[in-house]
PDB file of C-alpha atoms in Angstrom:
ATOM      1  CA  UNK V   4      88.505  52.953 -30.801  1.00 74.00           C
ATOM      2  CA  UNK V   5      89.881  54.281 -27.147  1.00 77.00           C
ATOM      3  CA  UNK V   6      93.179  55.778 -27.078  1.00 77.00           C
ATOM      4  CA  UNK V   7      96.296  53.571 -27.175  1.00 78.00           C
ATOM      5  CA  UNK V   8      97.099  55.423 -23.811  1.00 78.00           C
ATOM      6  CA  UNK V   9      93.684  53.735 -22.605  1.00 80.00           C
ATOM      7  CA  UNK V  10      95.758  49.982 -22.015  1.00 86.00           C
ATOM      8  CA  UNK V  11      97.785  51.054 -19.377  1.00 86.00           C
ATOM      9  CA  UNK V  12      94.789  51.302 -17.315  1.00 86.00           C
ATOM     10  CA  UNK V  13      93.110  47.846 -18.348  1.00 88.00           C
ATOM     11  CA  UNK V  14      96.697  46.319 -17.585  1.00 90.00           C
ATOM     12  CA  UNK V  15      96.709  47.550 -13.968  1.00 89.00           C
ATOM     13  CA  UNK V  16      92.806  46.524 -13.435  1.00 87.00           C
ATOM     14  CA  UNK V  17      93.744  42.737 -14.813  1.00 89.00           C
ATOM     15  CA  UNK V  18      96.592  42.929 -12.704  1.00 91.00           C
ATOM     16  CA  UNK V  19      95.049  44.043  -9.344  1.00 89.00           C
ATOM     17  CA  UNK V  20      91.744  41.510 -10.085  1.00 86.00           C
ATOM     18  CA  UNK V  21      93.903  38.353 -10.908  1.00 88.00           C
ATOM     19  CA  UNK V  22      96.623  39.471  -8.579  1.00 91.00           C
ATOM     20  CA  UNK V  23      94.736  39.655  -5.851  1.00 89.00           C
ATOM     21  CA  UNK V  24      93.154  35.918  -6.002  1.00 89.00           C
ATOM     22  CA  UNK V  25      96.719  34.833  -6.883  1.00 92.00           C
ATOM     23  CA  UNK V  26      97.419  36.569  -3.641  1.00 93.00           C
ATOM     24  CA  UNK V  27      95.222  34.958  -1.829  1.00 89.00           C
ATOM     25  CA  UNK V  28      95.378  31.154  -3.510  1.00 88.00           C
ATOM     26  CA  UNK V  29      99.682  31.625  -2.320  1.00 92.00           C
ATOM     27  CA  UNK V  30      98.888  32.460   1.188  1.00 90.00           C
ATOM     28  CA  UNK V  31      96.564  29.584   1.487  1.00 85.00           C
ATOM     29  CA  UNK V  32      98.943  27.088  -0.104  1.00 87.00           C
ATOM     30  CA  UNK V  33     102.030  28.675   2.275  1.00 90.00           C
ATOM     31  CA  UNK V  34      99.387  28.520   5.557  1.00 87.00           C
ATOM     32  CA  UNK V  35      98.251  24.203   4.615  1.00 83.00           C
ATOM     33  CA  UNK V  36     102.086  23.430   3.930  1.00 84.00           C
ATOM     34  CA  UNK V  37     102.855  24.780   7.365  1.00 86.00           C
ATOM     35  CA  UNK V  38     100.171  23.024   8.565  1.00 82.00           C
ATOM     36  CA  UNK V  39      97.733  25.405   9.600  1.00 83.00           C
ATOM     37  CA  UNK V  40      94.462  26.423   8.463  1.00 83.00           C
ATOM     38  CA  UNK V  41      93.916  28.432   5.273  1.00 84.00           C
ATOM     39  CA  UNK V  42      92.875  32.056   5.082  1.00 84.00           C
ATOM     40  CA  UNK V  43      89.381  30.186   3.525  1.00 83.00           C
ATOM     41  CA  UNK V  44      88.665  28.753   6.538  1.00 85.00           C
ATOM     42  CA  UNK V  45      88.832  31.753   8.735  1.00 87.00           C
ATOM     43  CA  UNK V  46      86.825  33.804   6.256  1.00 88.00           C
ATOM     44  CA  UNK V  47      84.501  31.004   6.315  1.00 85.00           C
ATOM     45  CA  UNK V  48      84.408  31.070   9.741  1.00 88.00           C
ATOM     46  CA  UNK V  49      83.891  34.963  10.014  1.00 89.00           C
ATOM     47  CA  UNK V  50      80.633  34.054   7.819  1.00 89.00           C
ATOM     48  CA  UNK V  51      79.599  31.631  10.263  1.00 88.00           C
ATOM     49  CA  UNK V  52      79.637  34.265  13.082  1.00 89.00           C
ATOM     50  CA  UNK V  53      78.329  37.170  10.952  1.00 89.00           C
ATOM     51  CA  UNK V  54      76.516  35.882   8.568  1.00 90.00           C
ATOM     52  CA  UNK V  55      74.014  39.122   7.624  1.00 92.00           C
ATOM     53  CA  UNK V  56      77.869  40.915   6.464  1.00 89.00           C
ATOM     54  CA  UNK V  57      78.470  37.999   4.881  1.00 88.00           C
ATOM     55  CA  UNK V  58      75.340  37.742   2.506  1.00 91.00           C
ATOM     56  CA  UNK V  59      75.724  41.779   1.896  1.00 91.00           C
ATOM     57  CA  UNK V  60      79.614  40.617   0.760  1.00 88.00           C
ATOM     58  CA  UNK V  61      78.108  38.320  -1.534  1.00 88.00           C
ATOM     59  CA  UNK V  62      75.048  40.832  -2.810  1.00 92.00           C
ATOM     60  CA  UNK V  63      77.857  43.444  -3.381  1.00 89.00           C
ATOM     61  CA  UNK V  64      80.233  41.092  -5.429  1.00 85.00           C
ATOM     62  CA  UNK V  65      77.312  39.679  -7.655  1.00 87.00           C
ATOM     63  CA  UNK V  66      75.903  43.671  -7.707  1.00 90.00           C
ATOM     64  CA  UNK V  67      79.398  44.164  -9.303  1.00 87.00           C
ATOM     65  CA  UNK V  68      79.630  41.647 -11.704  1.00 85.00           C
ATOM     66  CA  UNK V  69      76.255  42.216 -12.804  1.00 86.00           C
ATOM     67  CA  UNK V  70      77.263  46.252 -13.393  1.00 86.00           C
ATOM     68  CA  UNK V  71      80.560  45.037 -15.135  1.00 85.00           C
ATOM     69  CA  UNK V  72      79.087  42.642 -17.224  1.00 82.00           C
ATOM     70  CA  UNK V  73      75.063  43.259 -17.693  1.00 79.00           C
ATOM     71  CA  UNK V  74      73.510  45.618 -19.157  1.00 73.00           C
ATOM     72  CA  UNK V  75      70.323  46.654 -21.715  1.00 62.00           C
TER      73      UNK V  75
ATOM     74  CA  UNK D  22     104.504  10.716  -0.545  1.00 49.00           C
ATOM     75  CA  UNK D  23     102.284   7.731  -0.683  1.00 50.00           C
ATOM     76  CA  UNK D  24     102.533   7.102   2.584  1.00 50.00           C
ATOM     77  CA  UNK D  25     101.671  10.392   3.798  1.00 54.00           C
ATOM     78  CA  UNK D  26      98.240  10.489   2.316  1.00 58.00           C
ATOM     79  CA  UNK D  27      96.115   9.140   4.791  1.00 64.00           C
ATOM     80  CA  UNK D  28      92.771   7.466   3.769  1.00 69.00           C
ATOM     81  CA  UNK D  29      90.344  10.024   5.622  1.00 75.00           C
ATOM     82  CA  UNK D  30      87.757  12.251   4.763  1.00 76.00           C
ATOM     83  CA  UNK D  31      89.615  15.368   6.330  1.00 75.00           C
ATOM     84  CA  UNK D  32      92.855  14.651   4.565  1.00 79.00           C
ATOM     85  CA  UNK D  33      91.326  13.522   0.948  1.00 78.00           C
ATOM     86  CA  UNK D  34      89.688  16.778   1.328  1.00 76.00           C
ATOM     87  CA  UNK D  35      92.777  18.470   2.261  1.00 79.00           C
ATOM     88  CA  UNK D  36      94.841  16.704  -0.590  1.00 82.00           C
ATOM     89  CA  UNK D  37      92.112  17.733  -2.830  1.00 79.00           C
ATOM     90  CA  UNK D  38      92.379  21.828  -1.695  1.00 80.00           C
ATOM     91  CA  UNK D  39      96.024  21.529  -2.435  1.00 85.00           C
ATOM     92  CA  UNK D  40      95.789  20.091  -6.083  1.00 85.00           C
ATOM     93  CA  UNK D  41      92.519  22.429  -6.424  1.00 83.00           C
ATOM     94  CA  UNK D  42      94.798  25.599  -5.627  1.00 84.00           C
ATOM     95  CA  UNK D  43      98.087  24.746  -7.503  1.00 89.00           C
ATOM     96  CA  UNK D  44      95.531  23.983 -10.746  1.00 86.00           C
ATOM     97  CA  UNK D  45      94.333  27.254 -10.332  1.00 86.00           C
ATOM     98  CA  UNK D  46      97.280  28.579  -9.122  1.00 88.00           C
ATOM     99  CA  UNK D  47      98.638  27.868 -12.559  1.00 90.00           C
ATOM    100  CA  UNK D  48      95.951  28.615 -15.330  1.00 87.00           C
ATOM    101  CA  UNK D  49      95.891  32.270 -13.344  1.00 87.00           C
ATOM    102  CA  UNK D  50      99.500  32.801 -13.920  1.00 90.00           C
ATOM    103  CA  UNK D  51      98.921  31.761 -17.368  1.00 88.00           C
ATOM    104  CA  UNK D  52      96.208  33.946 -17.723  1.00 87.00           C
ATOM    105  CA  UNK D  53      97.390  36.502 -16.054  1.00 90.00           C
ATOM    106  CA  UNK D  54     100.882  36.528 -17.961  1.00 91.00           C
ATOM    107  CA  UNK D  55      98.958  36.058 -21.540  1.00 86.00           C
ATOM    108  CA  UNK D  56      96.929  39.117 -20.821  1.00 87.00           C
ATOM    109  CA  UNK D  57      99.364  41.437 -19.872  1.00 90.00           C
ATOM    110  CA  UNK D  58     101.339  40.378 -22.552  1.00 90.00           C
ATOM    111  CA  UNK D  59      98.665  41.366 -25.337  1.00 87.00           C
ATOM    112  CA  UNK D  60      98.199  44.573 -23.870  1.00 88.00           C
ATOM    113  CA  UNK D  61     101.598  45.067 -23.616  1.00 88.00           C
ATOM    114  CA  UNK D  62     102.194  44.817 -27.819  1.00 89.00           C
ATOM    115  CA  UNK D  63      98.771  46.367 -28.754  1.00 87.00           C
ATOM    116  CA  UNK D  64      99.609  49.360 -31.069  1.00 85.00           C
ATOM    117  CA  UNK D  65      95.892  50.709 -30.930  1.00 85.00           C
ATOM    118  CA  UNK D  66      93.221  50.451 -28.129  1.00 84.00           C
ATOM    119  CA  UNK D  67      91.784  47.265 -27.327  1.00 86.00           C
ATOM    120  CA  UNK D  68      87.884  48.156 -27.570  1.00 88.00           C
ATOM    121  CA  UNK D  69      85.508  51.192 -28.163  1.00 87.00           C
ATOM    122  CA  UNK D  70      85.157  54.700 -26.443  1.00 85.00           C
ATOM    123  CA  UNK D  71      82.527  54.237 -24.362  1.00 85.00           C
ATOM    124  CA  UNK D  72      83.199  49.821 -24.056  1.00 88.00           C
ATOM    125  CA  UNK D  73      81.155  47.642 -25.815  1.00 85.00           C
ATOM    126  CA  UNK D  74      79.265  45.060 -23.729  1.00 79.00           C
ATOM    127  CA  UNK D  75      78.898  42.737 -26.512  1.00 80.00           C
ATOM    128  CA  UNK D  76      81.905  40.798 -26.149  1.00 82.00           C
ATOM    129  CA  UNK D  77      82.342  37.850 -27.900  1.00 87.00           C
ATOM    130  CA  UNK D  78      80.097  35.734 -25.548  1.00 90.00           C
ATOM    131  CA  UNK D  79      76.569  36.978 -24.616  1.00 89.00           C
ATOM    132  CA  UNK D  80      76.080  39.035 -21.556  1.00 88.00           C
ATOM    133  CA  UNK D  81      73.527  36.061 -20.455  1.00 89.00           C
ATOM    134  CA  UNK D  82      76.027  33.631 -20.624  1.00 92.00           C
ATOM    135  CA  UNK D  83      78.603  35.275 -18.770  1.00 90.00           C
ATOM    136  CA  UNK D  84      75.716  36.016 -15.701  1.00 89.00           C
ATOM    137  CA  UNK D  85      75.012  32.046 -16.056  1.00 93.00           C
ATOM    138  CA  UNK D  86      78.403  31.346 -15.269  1.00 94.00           C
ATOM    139  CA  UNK D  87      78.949  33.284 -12.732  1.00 93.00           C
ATOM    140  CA  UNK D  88      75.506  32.098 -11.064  1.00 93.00           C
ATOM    141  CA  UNK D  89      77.310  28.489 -12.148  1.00 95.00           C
ATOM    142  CA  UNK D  90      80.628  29.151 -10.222  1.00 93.00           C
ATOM    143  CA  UNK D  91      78.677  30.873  -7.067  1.00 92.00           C
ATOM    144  CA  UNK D  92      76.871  27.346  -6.655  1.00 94.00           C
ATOM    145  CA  UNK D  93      80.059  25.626  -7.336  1.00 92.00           C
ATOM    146  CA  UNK D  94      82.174  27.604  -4.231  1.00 88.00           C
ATOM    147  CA  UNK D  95      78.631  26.709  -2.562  1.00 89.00           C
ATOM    148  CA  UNK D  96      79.213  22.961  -3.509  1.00 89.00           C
ATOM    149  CA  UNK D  97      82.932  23.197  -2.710  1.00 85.00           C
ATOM    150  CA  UNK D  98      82.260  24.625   1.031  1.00 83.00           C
ATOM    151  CA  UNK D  99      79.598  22.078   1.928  1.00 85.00           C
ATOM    152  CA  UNK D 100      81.752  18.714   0.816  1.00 82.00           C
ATOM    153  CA  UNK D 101      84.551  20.468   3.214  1.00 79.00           C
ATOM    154  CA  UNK D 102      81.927  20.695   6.212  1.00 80.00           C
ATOM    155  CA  UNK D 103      80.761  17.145   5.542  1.00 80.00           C
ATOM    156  CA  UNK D 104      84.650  15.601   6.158  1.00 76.00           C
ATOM    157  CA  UNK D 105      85.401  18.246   8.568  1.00 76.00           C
ATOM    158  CA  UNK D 106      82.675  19.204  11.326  1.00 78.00           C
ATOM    159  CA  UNK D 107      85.001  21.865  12.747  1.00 77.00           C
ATOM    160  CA  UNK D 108      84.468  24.025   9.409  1.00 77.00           C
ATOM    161  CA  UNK D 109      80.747  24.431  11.320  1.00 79.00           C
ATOM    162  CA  UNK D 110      82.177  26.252  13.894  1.00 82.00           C
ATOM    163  CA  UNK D 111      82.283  30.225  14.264  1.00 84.00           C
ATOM    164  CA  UNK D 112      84.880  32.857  14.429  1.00 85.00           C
ATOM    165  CA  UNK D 113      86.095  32.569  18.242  1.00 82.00           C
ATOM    166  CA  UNK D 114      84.874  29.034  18.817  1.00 81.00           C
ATOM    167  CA  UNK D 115      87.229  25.936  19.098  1.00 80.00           C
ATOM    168  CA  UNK D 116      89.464  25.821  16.182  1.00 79.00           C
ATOM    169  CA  UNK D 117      89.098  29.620  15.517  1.00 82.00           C
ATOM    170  CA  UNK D 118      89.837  31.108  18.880  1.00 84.00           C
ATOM    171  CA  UNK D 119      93.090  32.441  18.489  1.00 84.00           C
ATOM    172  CA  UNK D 120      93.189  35.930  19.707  1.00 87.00           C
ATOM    173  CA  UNK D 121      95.907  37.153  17.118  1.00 86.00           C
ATOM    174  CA  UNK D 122      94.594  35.223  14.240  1.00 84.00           C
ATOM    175  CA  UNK D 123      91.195  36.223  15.151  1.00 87.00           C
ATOM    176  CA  UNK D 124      91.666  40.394  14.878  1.00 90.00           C
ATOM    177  CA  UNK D 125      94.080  39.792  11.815  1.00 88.00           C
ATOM    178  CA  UNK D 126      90.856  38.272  10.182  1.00 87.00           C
ATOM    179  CA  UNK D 127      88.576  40.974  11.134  1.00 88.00           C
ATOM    180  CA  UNK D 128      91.346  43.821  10.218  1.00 92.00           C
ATOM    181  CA  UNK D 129      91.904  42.231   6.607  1.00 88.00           C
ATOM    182  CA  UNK D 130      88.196  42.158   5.655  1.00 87.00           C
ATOM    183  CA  UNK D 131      87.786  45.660   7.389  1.00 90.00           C
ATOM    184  CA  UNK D 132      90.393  46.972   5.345  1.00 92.00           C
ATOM    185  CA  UNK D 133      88.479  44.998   2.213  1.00 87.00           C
ATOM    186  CA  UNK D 134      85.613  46.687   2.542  1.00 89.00           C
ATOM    187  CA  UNK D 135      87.478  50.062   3.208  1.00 93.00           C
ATOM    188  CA  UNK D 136      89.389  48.967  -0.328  1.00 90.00           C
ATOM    189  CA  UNK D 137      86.144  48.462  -1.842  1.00 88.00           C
ATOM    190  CA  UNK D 138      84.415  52.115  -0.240  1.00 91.00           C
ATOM    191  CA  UNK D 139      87.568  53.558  -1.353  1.00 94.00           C
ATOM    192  CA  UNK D 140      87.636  52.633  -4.977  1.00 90.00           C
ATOM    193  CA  UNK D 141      83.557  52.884  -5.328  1.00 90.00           C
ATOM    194  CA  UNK D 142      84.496  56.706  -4.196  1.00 94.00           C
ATOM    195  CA  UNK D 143      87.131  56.771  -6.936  1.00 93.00           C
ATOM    196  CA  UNK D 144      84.853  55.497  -9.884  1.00 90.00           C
ATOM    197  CA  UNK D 145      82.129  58.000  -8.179  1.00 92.00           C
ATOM    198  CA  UNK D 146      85.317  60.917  -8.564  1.00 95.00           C
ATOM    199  CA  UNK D 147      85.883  59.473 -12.273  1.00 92.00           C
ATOM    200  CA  UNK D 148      82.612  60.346 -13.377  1.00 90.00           C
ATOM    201  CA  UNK D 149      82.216  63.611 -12.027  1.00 94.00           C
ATOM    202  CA  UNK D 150      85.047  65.191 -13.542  1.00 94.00           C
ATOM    203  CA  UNK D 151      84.439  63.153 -16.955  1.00 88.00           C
ATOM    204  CA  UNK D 152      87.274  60.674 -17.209  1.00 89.00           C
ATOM    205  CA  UNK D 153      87.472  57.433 -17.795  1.00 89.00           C
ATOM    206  CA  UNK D 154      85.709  55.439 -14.345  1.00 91.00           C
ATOM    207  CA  UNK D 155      86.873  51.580 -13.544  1.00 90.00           C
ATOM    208  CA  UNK D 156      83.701  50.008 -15.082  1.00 90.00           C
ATOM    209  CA  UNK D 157      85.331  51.225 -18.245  1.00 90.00           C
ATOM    210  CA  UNK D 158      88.071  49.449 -17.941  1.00 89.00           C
ATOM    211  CA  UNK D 159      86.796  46.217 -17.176  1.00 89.00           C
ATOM    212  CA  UNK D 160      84.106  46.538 -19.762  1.00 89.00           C
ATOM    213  CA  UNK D 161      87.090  47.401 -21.995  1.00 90.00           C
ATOM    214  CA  UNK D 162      88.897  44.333 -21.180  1.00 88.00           C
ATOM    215  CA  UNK D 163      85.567  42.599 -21.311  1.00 88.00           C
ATOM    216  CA  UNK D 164      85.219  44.049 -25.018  1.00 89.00           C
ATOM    217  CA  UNK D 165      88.991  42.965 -25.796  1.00 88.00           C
ATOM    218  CA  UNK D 166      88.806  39.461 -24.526  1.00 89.00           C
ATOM    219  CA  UNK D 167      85.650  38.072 -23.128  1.00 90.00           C
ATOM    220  CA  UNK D 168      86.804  34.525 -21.936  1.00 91.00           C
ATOM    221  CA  UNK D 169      89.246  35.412 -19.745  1.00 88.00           C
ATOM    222  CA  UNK D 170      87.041  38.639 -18.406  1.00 88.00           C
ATOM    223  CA  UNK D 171      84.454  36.041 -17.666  1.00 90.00           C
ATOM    224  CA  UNK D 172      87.407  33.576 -16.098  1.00 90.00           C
ATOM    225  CA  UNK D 173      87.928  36.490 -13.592  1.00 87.00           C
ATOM    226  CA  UNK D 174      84.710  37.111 -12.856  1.00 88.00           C
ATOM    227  CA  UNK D 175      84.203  33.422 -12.405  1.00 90.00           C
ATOM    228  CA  UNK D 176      86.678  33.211  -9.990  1.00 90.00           C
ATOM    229  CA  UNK D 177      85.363  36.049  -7.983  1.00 87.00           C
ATOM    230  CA  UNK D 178      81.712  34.722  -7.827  1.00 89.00           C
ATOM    231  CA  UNK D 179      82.903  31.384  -7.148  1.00 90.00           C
ATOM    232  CA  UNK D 180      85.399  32.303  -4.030  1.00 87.00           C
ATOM    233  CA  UNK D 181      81.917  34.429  -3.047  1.00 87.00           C
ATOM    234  CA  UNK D 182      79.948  30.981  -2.924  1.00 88.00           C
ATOM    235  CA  UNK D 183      82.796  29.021  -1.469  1.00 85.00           C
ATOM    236  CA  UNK D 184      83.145  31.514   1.464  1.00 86.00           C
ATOM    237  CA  UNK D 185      79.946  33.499   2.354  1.00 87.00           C
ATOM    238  CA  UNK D 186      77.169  31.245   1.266  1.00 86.00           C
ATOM    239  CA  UNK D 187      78.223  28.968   4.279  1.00 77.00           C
ATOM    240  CA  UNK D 188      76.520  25.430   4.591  1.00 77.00           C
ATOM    241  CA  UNK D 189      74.016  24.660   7.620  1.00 71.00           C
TER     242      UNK D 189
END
């Protein structure tokens, strides 16, 4: 088994990958109950005007969990 | 409150965001809370040196689900364009003109993808001088507790689908 030492560094990866989206589902909640647009919806947007960056976003984000998770 | 819900596509849609993101906004907390938690009173290490990636759910599943919650975000983003044409529209069209609001989205995926470079450089560093790299980790976690590894990943892939697989 790893090192007890070893957790400190799984605790700051769960905490930066759920952080983040917890992050970004606050901002979106503050941004509709002041009655403007979410963060989505620009992002969304942004994929509308560039959507070749957008499909290489989504390659490299399903390249990643396939790395994480997938392997023979 | 009744009487501020008004019987329209746009603001069902809306009302259904809202719920959809405090839901969420919840079971991540919970999550997120419960996992630190159980690293936090672990007296040994939490998988094997290098990570197993036979967690207690099968690599294949984990994939499917993620494939699942990319066609979900997919799902998600084309019921919001149906009730709200305006979602159609570009970055600096209409809606999404706003000069200010237009550079801070451009700046914050910039620095994203500079995040990303940045930390792809730092697993690249991890590995040539023999320590531990990032995929470690999250195999690691992935070892210690599959479900919610696969909850995260989930999440990602779905937000993915929701965002840059844009409806027509």
């Amino acid at each position: 088994m790893t090192p007890v030492t070893n957790n400190f560094g799984i605790e700051r990866v769960v905490l930066f990958a759920f952080g983040a989206v917890i992050a970004v589902i606050v901002l979106d909640l503050f941004l509709i109950l002041l009655g403007r647009a979410p963060w989505g919806h620009w992002v969304r947007a942004w994929a509308h005007r560039y959507p070749v960056f957008a499909a290489g976003i989504a390659l490299v984000t399903g390249g990643l969990v396939g790395h994480f998770f997938f392997a023979t | 409150m009744v009487a501020l819900i008004k019987n329209t596509p746009a603001h069902r849609y809306m009302i259904a965001s809202v719920v959809g993101l405090v839901a969420s906004l919840i079971v991540l907390a919970y999550v997120l809370v419960k996992a630190v938690y159980a690293i936090g009173i672990a007296n040994a290490g939490l998988c094997h040196d290098p990570p197993s990636l036979t967690g207690s759910i099968s690599q294949i599943t984990v994939v499917a689900v993620c494939v699942a919650c990319f066609v979900a975000g997919h799902a998600v983003s084309w019921a919001g364009t149906r009730s709200r044409s305006e979602l159609r529209d570009k970055l600096g069209q209409t809606a999404w003109s706003a000069r200010r609001a237009v550079i801070v989205v451009k700046t914050a995926l910039a620095l994203f993808l500079a995040l990303l470079s940045a930390l792809m450089a730092l697993e690249a560093l991890m590995l040539l001088v023999g320590i531990w790299p990032i995929t470690y980790y999250v195999r690691c976690a992935a070892e210690a507790n599959t479900p919610i590894a696969m909850l995260g990943a989930g999440i990602f892939t779905f937000l993915a689908g929701r965002w840059f697989w844009i409806p027509r």
